[in-house]
Coordinates of C-alpha atoms and ligand atoms in Angstrom, one line a residue:
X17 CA -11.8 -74.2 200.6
X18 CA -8.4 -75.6 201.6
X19 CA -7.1 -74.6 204.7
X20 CA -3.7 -75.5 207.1
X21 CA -5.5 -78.1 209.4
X22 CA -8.7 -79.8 210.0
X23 CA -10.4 -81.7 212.7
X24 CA -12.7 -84.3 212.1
X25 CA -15.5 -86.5 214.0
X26 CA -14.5 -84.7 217.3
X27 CA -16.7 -84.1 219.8
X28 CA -17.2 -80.2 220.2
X29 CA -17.6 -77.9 222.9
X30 CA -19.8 -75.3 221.5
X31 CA -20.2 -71.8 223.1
X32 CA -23.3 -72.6 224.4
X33 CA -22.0 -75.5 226.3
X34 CA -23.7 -78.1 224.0
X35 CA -21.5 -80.5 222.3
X36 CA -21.5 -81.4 218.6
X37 CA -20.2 -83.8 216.5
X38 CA -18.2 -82.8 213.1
X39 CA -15.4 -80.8 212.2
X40 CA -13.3 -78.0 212.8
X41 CA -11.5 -75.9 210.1
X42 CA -8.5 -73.9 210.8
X43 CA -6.1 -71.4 208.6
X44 CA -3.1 -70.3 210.0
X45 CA -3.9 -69.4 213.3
X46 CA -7.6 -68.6 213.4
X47 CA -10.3 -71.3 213.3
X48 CA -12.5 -70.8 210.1
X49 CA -15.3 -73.0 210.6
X50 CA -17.2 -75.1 213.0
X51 CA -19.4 -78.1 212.2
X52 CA -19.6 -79.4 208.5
X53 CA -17.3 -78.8 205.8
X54 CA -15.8 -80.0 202.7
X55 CA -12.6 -78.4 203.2
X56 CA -9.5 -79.7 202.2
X57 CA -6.5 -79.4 204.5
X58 CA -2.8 -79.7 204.3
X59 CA -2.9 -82.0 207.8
X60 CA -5.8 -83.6 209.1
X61 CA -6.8 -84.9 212.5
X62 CA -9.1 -87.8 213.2
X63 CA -10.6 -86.9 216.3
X64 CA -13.0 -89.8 216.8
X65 CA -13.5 -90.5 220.1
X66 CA -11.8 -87.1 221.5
X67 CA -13.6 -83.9 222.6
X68 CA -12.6 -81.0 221.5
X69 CA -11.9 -77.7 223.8
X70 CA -10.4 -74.2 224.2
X71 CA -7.3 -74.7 224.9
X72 CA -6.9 -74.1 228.8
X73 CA -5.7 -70.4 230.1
X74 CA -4.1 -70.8 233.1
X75 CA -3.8 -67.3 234.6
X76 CA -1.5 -67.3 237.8
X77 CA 1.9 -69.7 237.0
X78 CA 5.6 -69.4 238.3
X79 CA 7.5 -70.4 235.4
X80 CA 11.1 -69.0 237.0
X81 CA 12.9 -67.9 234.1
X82 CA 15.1 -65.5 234.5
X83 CA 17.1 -66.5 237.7
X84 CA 15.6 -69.7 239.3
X85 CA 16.1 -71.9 236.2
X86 CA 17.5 -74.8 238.0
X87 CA 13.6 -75.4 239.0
X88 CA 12.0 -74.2 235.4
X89 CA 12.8 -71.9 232.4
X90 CA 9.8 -70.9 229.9
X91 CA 10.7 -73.6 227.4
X92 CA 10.5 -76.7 229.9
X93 CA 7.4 -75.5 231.0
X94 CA 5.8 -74.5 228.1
X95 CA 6.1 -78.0 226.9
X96 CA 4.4 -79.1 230.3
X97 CA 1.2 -76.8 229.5
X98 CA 0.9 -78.7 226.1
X99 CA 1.1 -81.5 227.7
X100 CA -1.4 -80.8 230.0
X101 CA -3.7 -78.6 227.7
X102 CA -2.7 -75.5 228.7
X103 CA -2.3 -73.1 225.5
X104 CA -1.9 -69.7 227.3
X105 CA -0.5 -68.6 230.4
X106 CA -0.2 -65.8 232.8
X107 CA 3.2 -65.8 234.8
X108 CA 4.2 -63.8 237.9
X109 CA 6.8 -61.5 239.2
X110 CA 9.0 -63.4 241.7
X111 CA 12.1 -64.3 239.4
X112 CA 15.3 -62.7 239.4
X113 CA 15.5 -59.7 238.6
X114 CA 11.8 -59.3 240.1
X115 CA 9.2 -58.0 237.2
X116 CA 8.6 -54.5 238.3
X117 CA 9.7 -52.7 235.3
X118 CA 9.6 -52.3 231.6
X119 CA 12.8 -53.5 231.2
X120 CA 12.3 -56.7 232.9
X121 CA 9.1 -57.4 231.7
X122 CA 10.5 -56.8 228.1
X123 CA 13.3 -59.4 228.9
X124 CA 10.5 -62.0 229.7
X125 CA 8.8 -61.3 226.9
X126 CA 12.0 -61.2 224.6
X127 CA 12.5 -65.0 226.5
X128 CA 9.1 -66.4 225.8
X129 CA 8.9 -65.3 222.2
X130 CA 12.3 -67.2 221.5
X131 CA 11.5 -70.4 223.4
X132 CA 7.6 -70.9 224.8
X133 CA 5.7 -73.5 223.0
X134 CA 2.3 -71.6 224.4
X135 CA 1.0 -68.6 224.3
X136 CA 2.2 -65.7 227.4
X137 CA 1.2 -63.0 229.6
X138 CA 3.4 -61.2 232.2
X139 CA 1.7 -59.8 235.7
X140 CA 4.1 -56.7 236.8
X141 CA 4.9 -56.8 240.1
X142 CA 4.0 -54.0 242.8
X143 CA 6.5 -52.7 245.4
X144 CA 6.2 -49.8 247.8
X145 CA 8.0 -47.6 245.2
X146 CA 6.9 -48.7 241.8
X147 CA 3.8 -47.3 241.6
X148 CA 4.5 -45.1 238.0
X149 CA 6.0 -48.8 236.7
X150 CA 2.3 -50.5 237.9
X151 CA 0.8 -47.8 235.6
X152 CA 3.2 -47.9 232.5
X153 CA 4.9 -51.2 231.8
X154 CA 3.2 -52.6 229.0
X155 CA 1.7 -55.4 228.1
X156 CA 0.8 -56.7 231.3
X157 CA -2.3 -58.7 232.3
X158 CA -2.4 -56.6 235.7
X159 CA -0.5 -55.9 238.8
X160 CA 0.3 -58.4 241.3
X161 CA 0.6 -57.5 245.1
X162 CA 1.7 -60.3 247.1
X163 CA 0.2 -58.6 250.5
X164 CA 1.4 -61.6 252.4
X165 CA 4.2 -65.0 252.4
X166 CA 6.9 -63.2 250.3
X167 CA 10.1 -61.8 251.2
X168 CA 11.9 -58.6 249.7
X169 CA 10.7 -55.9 247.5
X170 CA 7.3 -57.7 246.1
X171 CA 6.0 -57.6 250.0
X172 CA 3.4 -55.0 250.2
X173 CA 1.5 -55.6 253.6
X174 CA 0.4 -52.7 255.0
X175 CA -2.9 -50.2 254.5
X176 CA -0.6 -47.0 254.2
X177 CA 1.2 -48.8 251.0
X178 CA -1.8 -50.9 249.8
X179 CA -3.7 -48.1 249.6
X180 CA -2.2 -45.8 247.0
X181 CA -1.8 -48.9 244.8
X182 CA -5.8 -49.4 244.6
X183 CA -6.2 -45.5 244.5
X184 CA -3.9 -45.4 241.4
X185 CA -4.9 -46.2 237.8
X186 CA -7.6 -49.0 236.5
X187 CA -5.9 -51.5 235.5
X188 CA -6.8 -55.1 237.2
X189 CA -4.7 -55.5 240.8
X190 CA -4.3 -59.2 241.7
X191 CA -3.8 -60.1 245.0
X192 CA -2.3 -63.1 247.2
X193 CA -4.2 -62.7 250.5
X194 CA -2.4 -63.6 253.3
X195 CA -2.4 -61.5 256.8
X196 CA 2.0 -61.3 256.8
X197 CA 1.8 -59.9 260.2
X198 CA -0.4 -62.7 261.8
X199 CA 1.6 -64.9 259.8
X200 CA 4.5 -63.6 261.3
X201 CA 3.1 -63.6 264.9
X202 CA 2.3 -67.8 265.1
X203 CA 5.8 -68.4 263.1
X204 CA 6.6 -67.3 266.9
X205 CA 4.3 -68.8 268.6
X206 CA 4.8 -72.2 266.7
X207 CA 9.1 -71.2 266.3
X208 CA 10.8 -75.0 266.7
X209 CA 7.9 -77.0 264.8
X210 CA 9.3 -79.1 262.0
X211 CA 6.1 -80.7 261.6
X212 CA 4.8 -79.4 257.7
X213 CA 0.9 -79.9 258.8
X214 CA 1.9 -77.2 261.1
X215 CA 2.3 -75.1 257.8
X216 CA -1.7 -75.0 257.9
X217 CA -2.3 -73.9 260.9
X218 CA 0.7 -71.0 261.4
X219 CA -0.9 -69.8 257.6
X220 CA -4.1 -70.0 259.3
X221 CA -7.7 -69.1 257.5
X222 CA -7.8 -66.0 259.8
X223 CA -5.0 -64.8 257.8
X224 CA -6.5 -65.3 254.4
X225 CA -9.3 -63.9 255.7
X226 CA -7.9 -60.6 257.4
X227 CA -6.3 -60.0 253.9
X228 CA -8.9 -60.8 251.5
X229 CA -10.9 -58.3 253.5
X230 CA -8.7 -56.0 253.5
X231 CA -8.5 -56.1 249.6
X232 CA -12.2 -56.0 249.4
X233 CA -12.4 -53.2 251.1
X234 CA -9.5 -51.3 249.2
X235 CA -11.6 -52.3 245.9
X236 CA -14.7 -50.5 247.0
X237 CA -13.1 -47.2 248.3
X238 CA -12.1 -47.0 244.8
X239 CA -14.2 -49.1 243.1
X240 CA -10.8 -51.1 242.0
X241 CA -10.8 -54.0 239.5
X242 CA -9.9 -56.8 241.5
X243 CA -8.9 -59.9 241.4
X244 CA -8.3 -62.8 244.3
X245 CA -6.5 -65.2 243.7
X246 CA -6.2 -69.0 244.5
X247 CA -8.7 -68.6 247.5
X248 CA -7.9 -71.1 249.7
X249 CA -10.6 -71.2 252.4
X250 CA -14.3 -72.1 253.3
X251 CA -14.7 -68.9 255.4
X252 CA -12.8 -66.7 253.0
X253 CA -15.9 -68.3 250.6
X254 CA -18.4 -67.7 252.9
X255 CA -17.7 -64.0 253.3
X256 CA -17.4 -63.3 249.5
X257 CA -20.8 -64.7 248.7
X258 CA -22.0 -62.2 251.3
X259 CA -19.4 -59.2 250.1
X260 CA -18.3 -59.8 246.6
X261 CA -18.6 -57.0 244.2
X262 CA -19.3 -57.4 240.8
X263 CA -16.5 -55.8 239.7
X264 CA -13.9 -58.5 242.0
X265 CA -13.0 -62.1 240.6
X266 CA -11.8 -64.9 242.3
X267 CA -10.0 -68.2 241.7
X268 CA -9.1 -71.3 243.4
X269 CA -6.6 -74.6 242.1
X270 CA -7.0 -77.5 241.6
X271 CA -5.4 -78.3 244.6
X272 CA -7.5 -76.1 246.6
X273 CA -10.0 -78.5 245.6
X274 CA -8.6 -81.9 246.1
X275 CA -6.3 -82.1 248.5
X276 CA -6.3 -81.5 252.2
X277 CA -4.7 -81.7 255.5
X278 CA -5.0 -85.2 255.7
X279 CA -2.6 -85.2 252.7
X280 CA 0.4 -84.2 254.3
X281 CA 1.0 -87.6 256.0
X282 CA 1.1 -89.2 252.5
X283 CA 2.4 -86.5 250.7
X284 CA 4.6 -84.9 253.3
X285 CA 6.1 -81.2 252.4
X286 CA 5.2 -81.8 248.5
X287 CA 1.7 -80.2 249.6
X288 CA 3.2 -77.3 251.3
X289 CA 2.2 -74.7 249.3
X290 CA 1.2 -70.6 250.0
X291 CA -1.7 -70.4 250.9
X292 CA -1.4 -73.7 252.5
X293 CA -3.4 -76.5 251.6
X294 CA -7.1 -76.6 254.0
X295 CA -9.3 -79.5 255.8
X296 CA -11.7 -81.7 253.7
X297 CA -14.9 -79.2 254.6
X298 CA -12.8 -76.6 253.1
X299 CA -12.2 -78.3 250.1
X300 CA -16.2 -78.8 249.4
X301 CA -17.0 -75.4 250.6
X302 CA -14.5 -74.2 248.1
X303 CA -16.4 -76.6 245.4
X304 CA -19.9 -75.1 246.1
X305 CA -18.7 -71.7 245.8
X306 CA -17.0 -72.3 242.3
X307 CA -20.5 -74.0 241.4
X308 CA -22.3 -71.4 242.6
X309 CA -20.5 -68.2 240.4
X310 CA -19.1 -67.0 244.0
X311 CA -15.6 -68.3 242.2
X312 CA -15.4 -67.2 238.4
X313 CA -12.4 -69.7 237.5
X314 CA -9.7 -71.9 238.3
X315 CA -5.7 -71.5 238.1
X316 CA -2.8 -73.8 238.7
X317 CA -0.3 -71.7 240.8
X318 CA 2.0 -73.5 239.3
X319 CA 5.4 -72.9 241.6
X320 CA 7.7 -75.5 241.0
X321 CA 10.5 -76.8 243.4
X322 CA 13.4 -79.3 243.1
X323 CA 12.8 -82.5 245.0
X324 CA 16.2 -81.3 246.8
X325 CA 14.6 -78.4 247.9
X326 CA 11.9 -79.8 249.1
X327 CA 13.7 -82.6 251.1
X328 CA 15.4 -79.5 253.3
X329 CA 12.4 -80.3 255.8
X330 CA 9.8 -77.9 257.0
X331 CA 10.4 -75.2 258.0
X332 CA 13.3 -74.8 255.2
X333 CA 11.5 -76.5 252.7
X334 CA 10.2 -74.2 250.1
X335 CA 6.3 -73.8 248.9
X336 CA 4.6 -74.3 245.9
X337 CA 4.0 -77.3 243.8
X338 CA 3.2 -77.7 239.7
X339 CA 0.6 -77.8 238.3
X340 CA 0.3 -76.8 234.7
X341 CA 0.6 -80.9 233.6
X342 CA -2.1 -82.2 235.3
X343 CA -4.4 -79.4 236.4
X344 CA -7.0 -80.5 233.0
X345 CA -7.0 -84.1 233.7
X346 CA -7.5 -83.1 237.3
X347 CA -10.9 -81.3 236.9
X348 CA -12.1 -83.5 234.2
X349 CA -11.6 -86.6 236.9
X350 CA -14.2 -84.8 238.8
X351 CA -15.8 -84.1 235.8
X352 CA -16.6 -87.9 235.5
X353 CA -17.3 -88.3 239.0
X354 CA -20.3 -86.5 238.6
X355 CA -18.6 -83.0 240.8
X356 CA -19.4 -80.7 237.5
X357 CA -19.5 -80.7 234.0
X358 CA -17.1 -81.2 231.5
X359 CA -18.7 -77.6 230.2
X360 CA -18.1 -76.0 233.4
X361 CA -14.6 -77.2 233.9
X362 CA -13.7 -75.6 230.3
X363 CA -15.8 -72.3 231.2
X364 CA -13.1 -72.2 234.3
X365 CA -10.0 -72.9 232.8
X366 CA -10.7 -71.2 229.4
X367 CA -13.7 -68.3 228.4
X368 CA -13.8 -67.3 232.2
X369 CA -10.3 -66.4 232.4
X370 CA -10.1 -65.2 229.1
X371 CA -13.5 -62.7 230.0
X372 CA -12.0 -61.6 233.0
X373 CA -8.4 -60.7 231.5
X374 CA -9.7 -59.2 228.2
X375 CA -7.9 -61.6 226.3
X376 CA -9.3 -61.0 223.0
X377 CA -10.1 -64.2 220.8
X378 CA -9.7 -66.9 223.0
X379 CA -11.5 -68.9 225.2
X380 CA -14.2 -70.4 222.5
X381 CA -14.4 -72.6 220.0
X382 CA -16.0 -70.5 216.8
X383 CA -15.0 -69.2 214.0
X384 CA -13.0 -66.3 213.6
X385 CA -11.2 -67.2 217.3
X386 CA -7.5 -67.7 217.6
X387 CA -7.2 -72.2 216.9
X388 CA -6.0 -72.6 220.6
X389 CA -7.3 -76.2 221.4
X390 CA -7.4 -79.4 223.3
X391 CA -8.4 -82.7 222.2
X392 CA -8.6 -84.4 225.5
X393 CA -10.2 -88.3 225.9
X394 CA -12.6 -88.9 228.4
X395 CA -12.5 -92.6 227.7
X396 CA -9.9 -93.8 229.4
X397 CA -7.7 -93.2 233.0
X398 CA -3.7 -93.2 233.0
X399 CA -1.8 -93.2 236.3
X400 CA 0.3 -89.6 236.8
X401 CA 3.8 -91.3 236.8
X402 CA 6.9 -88.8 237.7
X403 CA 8.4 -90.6 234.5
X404 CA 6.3 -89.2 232.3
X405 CA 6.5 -85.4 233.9
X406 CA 7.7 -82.5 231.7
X407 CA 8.6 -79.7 234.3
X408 CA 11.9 -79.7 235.0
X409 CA 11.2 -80.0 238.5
X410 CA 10.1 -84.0 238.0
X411 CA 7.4 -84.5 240.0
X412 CA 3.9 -83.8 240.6
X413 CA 1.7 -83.3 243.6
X414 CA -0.8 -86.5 241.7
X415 CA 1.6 -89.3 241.3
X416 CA -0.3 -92.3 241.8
X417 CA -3.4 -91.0 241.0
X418 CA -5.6 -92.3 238.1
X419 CA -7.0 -89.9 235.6
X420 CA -9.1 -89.3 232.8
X421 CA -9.1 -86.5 230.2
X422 CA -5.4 -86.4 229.5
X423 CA -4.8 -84.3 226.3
X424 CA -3.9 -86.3 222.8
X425 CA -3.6 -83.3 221.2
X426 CA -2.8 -79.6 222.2
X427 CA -3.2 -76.5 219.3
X428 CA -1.2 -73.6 220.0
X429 CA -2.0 -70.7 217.1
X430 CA -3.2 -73.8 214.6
X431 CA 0.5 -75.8 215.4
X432 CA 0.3 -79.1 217.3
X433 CA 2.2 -78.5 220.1
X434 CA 1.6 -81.9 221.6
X435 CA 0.2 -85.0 220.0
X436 CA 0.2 -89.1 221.4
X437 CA 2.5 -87.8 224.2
X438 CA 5.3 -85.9 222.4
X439 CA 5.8 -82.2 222.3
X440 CA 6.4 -80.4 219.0
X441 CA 9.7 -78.6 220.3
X442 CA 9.6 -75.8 217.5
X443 CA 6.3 -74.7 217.9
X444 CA 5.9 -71.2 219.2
X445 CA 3.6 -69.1 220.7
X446 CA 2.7 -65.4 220.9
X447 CA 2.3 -62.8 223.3
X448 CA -1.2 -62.6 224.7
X449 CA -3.1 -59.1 223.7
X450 CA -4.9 -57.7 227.0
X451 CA -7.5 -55.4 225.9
X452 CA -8.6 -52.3 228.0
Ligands
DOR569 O1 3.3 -71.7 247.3 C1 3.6 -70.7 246.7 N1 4.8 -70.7 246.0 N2 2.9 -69.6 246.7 C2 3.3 -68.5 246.2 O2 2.6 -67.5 246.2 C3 4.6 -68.4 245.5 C4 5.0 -69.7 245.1 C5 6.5 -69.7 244.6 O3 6.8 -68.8 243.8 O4 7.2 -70.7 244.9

């Protein structure tokens, strides 16, 4: 047999969450074979040393393009996903124009297809009024309803609107649960603060709470698909693994994970993020539940802001951080720390997500999958340096720290997007199929 590209002496992730040594055959864009072979191939890898993975899914980024491309556009950070593993991504509906209709959702497809190295999915956005859109625009991984910390059109907060939304249609609603008008109640109360720890506690838990309850409960009058995303809470935890049903997902970041209040005197307003960054016993609250199946994967909320913007001071200062670069290395850090296994890290950032979005043929390393790959070494820890950062915002929320499982080489569709810390510029990925 000869094929386009094999792997060899890698350390592979198999579905079963064993590892085994040997090779990987791909043609094209589909892996052929997994373990032995005596194929010949027009490239060949030596992965000795490296472990290979699905390449990472990461289902809730803000890549910006069209209409905030001074922070990002879908080329700058599609080559930061390579870098950082990621082969897929699912990207929402706050640019400009907003993604709440075929049209617009075609345009960001049209955009990807001419410049994203990885592979891309498009959430459409829900507004009071769009509700036919929500049902039609195709392909779309789902419907996202920010029900809290947005401005504008993509603000759905109340019942009498949220309601129709779950009552219409199947297809999967994602939500950001925040409580607006609680939120917008202790922006009062707290009015004069330019303190960003403060961000914490106006964006309280209560209000993540109040709205992820609220979505719950829509979900079960209509026995929605649902999906929560980047939960940022111990008590919002707490309550799912007491009222989760088994038709609602949930995620949480990196982020969520690692960092905490203490953070912001270090770190300062490059932590200030919707929902806002928790305390420490959130963090490991947040980390049982993901052990525990209470949280079915992970997702950068990658929401990248220039350092300008950022130096405007709270409250002016926008949120959001990246993510997309570092969010692999990140988990596999813990990985080696003993937090969870380097099988359970790939299970969140690649088969889970690709299960719960009916992505068909990724997520797995066997044959007959689409070759979306990382080879990632778990040998050795590099520093995050701002130098080094791809997104064209040029910076990252880790600086400073040391990490381990950086990728060496990234396989989007059988092309090496990424390799000894270069992107492949031409390289090109697809639009992501989302089965019913
Ligand atoms: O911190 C955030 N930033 N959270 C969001 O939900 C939106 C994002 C952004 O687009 O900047």
């Amino acid at each position: 047999m000869h094929v386009s590209l094999l792997i060899q002496n890698a350390q592979i992730l198999m579905p079963d969450g064993t590892f085994q040594t040997g090779s990987l055959a791909i043609d094209q864009e589909t892996i052929v074979q997994v373990g032995a072979t005596d194929a010949t191939a027009d490239r060949t890898l030596d992965a000795t040393g490296l472990v290979l993975l699905p390449g990472v899914i990461d289902p809730q980024v803000h890549f910006r393009e069209p209409g905030l491309e001074h922070k990002e556009d879908l080329h700058t950070a599609s080559c930061a996903c390579v870098r950082g593993g990621v082969t897929s991504f699912l990207e929402m509906p706050n640019t400009i124009p907003l993604t709440i209709t075929q049209a617009a959702l075609d345009d960001k497809l049209d955009r990807a297809a001419s410049k994203s190295l990885a592979n891309y999915g498009f959430f459409v956005g829900a507004t009071s009024e769009n509700l036919p859109d929500l049902q039609t625009a195709t392909p779309a991984c789902g419907i996202k309803i920010f029900m809290g910390s947005q401005h504008g059109a993509l603000l759905v907060d109340d019942e009498t609107h949220l309601d129709p939304i779950f009552a219409t249609g199947t297809r999967l609603i994602a939500v950001h649960a925040e409580d607006q008008a609680r939120i917008n109640d202790r922006k009062k109360e707290f009015a004069g603060t330019t303190d960003v720890a403060m961000h914490s506690v106006i964006q309280d838990s209560e209000a993540a709470l109040n709205a992820t309850k609220l979505a719950v409960k829509l979900s079960k009058k209509y026995k929605r698909r649902l999906h929560i995303l980047h939960l940022s809470t111990g008590i919002e935890a707490e309550y799912l693994r007491t009222d989760k049903p088994d038709w609602v997902t949930v995620e949480v970041t990196p982020q969520h994970l690692t960092v905490n209040t203490d953070d912001y005197a270090k770190l300062g307003n490059l932590i200030q993020m919707n929902p806002p960054i928790r305390s420490a016993w959130d963090n490991e609250t947040l980390w049982q539940a993901l052990l525990d199946g209470v949280i079915d994967f992970i997702a950068t909320d990658h929401a990248p802001h220039t350092l300008e913007e950022k130096a405007k001071g709270y409250p002016y200062s926008p949120s959001g951080m990246p993510g997309v670069e570092t969010s692999l290395a990140v988990m596999l850090t813990h990985a080696k720390a003993g937090k969870c296994t380097v099988a359970q890290v790939s299970n969140w950032m690649s088969t889970a997500v690709a299960k719960a979005y009916h992505i068909p043929n990724k997520g797995l390393i066997q044959a007959g999958y689409d070759a979306d790959l990382v080879l990632v070494d778990l040998e050795h820890f590099k520093e995050v340096k701002r130098e080094d950062v791809l997104s064209k915002c040029g910076w990252n929320p880790f600086e400073g720290r040391s990490l381990t499982g950086w990728a060496i080489y990234t396989i989007v569709l059988g092309q090496v997007a990424f390799e000894n810390g270069k992107c492949n510029t031409e390289v090109r990925g697809k639009a992501l199929q989302f089965d019913a």
